[in-house]
mmCIF file with all atom_site columns, C-alpha atoms in Angstrom:
data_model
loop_
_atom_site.group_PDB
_atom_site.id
_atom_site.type_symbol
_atom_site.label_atom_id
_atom_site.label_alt_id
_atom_site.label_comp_id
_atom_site.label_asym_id
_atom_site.label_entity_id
_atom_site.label_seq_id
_atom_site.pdbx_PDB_ins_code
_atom_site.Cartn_x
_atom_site.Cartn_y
_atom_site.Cartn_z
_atom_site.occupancy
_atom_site.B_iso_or_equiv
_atom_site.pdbx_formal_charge
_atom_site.auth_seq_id
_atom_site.auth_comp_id
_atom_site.auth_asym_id
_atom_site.auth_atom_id
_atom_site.pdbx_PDB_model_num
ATOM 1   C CA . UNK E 1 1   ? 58.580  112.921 160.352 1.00 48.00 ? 1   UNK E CA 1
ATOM 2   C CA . UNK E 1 2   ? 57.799  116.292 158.500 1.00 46.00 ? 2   UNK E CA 1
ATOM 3   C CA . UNK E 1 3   ? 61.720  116.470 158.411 1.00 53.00 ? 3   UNK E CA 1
ATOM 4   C CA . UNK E 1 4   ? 62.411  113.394 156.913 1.00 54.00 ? 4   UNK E CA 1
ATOM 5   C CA . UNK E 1 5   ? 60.383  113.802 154.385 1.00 55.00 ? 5   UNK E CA 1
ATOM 6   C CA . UNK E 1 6   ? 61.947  117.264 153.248 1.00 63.00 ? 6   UNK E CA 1
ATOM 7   C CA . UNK E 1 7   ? 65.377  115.693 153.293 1.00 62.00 ? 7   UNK E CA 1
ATOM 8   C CA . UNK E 1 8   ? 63.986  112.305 150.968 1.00 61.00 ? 8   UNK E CA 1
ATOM 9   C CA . UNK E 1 9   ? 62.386  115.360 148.924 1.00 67.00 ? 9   UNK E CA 1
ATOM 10  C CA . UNK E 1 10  ? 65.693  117.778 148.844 1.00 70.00 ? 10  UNK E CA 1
ATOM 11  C CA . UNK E 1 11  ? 67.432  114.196 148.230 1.00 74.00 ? 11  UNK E CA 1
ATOM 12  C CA . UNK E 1 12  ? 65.537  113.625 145.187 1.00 76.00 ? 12  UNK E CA 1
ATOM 13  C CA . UNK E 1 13  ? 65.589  117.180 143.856 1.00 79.00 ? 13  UNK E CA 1
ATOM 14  C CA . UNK E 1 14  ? 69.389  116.943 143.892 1.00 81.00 ? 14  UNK E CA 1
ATOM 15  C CA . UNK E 1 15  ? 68.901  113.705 142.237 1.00 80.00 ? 15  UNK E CA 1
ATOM 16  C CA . UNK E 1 16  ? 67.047  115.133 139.375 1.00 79.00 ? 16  UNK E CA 1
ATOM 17  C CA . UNK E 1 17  ? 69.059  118.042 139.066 1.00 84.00 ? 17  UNK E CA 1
ATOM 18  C CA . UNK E 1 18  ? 72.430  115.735 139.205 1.00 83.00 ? 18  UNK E CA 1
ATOM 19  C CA . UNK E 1 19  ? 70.816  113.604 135.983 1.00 85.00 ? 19  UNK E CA 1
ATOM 20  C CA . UNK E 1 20  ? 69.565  116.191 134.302 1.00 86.00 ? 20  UNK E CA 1
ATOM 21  C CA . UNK E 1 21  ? 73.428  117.734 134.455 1.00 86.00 ? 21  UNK E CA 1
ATOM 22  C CA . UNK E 1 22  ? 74.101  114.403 133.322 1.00 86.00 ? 22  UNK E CA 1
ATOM 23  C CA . UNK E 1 23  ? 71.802  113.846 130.508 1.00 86.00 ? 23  UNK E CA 1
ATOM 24  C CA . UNK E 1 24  ? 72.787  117.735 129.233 1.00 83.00 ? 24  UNK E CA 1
ATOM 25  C CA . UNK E 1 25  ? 76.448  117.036 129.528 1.00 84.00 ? 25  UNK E CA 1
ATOM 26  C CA . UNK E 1 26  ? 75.586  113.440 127.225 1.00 86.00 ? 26  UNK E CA 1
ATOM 27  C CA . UNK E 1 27  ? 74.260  115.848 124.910 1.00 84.00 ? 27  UNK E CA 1
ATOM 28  C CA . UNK E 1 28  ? 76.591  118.403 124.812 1.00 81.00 ? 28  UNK E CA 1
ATOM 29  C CA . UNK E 1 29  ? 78.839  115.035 124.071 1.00 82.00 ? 29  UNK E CA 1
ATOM 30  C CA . UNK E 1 30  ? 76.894  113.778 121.547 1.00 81.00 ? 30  UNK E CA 1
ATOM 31  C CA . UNK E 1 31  ? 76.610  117.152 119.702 1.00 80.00 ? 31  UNK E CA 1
ATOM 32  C CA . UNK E 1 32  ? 80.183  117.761 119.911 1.00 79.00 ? 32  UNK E CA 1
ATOM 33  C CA . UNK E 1 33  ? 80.875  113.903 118.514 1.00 81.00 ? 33  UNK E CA 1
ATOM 34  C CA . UNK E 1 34  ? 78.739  114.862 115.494 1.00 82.00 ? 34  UNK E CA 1
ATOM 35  C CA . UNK E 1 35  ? 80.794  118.446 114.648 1.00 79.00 ? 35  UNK E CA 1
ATOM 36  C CA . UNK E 1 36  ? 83.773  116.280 115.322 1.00 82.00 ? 36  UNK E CA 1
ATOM 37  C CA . UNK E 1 37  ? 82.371  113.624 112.461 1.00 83.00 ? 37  UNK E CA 1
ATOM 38  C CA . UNK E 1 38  ? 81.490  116.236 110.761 1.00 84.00 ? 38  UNK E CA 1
ATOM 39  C CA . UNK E 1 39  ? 84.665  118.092 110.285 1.00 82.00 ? 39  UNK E CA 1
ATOM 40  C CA . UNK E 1 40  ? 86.444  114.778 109.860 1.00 85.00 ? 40  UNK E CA 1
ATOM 41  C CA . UNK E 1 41  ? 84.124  114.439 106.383 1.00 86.00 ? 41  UNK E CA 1
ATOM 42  C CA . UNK E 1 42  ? 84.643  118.343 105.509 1.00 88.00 ? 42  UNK E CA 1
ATOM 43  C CA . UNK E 1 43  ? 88.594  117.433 105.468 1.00 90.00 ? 43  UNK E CA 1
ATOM 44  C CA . UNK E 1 44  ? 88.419  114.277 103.574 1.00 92.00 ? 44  UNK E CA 1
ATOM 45  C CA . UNK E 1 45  ? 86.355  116.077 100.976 1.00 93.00 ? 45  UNK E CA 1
ATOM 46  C CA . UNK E 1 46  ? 89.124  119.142 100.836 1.00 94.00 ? 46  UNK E CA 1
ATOM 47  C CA . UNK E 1 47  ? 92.210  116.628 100.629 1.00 95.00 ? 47  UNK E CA 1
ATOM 48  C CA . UNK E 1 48  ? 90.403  114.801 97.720  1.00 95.00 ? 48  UNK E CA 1
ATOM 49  C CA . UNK E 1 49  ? 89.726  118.060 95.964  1.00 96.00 ? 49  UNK E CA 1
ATOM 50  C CA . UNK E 1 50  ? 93.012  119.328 96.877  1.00 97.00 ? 50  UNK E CA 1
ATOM 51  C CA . UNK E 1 51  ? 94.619  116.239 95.582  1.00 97.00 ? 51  UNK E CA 1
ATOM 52  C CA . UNK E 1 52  ? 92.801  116.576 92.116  1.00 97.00 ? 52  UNK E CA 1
ATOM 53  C CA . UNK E 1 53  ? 93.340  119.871 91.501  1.00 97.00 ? 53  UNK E CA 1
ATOM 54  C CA . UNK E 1 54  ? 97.307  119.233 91.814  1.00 97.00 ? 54  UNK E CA 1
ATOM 55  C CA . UNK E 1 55  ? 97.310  115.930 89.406  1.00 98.00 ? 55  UNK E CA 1
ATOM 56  C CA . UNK E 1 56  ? 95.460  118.826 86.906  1.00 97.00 ? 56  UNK E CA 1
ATOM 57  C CA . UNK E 1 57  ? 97.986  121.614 87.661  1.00 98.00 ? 57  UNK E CA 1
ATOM 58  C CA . UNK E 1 58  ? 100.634 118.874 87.073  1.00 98.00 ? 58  UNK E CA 1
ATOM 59  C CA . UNK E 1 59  ? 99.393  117.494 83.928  1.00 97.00 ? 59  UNK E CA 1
ATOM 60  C CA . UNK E 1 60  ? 98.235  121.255 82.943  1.00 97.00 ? 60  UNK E CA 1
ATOM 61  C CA . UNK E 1 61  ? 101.983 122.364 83.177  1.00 97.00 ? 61  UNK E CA 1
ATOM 62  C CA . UNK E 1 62  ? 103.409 118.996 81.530  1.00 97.00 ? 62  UNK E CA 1
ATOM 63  C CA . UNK E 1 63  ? 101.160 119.849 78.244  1.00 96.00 ? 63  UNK E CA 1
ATOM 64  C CA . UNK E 1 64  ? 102.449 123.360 78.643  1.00 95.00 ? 64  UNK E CA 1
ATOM 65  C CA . UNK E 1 65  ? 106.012 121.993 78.653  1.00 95.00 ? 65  UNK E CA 1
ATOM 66  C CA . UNK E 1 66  ? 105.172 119.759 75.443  1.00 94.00 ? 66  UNK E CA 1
ATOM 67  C CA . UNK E 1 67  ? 103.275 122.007 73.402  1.00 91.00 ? 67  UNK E CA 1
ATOM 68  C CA . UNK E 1 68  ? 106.236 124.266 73.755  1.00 90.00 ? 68  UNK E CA 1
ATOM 69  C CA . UNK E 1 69  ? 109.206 121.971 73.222  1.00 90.00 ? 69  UNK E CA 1
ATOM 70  C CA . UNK E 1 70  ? 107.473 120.233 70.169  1.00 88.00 ? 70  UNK E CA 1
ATOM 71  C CA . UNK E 1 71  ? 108.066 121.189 66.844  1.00 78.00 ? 71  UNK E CA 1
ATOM 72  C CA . UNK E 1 72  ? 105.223 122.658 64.840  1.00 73.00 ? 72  UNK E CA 1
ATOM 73  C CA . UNK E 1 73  ? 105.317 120.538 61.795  1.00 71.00 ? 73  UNK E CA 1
ATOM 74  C CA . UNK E 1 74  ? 102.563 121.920 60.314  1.00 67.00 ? 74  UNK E CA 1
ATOM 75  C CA . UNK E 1 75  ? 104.167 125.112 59.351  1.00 65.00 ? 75  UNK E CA 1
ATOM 76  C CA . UNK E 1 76  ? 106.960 123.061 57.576  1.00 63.00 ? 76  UNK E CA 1
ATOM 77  C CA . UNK E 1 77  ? 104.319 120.988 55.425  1.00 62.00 ? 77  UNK E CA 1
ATOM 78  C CA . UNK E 1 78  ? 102.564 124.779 54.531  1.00 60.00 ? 78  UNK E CA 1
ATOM 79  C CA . UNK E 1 79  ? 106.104 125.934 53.463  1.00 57.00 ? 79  UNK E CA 1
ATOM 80  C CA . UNK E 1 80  ? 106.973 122.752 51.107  1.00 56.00 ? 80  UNK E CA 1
ATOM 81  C CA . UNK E 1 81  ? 103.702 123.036 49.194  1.00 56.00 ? 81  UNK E CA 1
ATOM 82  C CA . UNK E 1 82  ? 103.452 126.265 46.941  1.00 54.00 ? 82  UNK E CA 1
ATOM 83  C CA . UNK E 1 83  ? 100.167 126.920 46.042  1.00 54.00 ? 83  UNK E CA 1
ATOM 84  C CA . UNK E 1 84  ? 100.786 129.549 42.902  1.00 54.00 ? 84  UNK E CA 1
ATOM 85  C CA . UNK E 1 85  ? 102.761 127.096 41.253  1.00 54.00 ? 85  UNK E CA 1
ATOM 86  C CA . UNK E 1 86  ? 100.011 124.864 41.020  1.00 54.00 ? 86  UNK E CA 1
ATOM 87  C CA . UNK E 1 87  ? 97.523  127.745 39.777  1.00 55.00 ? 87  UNK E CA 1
ATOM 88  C CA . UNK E 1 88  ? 100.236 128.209 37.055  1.00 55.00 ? 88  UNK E CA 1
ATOM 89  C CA . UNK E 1 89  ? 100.900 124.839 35.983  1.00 55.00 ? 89  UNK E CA 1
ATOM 90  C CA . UNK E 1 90  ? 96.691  124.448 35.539  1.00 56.00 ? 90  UNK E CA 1
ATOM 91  C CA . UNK E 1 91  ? 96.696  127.691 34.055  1.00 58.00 ? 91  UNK E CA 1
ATOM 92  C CA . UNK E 1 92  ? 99.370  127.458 30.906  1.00 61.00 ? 92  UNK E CA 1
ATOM 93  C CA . UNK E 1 93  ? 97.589  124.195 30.318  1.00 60.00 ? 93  UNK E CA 1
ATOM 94  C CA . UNK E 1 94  ? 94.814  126.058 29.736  1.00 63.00 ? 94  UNK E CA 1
ATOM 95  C CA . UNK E 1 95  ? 96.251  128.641 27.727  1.00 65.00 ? 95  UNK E CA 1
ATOM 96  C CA . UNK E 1 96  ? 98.110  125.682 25.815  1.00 66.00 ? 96  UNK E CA 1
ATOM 97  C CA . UNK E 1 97  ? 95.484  123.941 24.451  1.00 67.00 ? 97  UNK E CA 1
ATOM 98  C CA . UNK E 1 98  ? 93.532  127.111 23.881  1.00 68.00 ? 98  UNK E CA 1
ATOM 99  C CA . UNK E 1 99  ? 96.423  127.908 21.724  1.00 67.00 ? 99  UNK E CA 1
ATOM 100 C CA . UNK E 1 100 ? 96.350  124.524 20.097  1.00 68.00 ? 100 UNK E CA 1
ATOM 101 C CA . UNK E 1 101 ? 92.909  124.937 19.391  1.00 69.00 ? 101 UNK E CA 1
ATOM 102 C CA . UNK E 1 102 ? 93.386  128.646 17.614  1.00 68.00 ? 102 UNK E CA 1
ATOM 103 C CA . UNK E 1 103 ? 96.133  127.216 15.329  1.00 69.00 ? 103 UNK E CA 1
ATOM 104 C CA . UNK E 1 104 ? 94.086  124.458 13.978  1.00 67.00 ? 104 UNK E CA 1
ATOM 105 C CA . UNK E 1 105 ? 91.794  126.784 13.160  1.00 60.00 ? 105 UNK E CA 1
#
């Protein structure tokens, strides 16, 4: 009788040890599930970022490409208008009536 007993205990001591192998291994599962999830987020988050940062490298070297082909009208325009003519021109006016003003004296 003192035998059986030992071999219904030894039988449940291998149970326990066989679920708690089981219950570790469900773990170990789990925990590699959620590194798994995880990395699946870290990706998504680096392709997003990756695919940003190429639409602004892309539009970055299209402005670059613009800026450089277009012509800078702005220098034209400062060429056309002469500002020392105008001084001139509001100058001898100046001078003319001035002039106008001693001979009527």
């Amino acid at each position: 009788m003192v035998q059986t007993m030992n071999k219904f205990d030894m039988r449940g001591k291998e149970a326990l040890n066989r679920m708690e192998e089981i219950m570790n291994s469900t773990r170990l599962n789990d925990f590699l599930h959620r590194k798994e999830e995880e990395d699946k987020k870290k990706s998504m988050i680096l392709w997003g970022l990756a695919i940003i940062g190429a639409v602004a490298a892309v539009a970055a070297i299209a402005y670059a490409v613009y800026r450089f082909f277009t012509p800078d009208y702005l220098d034209d325009f400062e060429d056309d208008f002469d500002d020392d003519d105008f001084d001139d021109d509001f100058f001898e006016d100046e001078e003319k009536e001035e002039d106008k003003e001693k001979e009527e004296e």
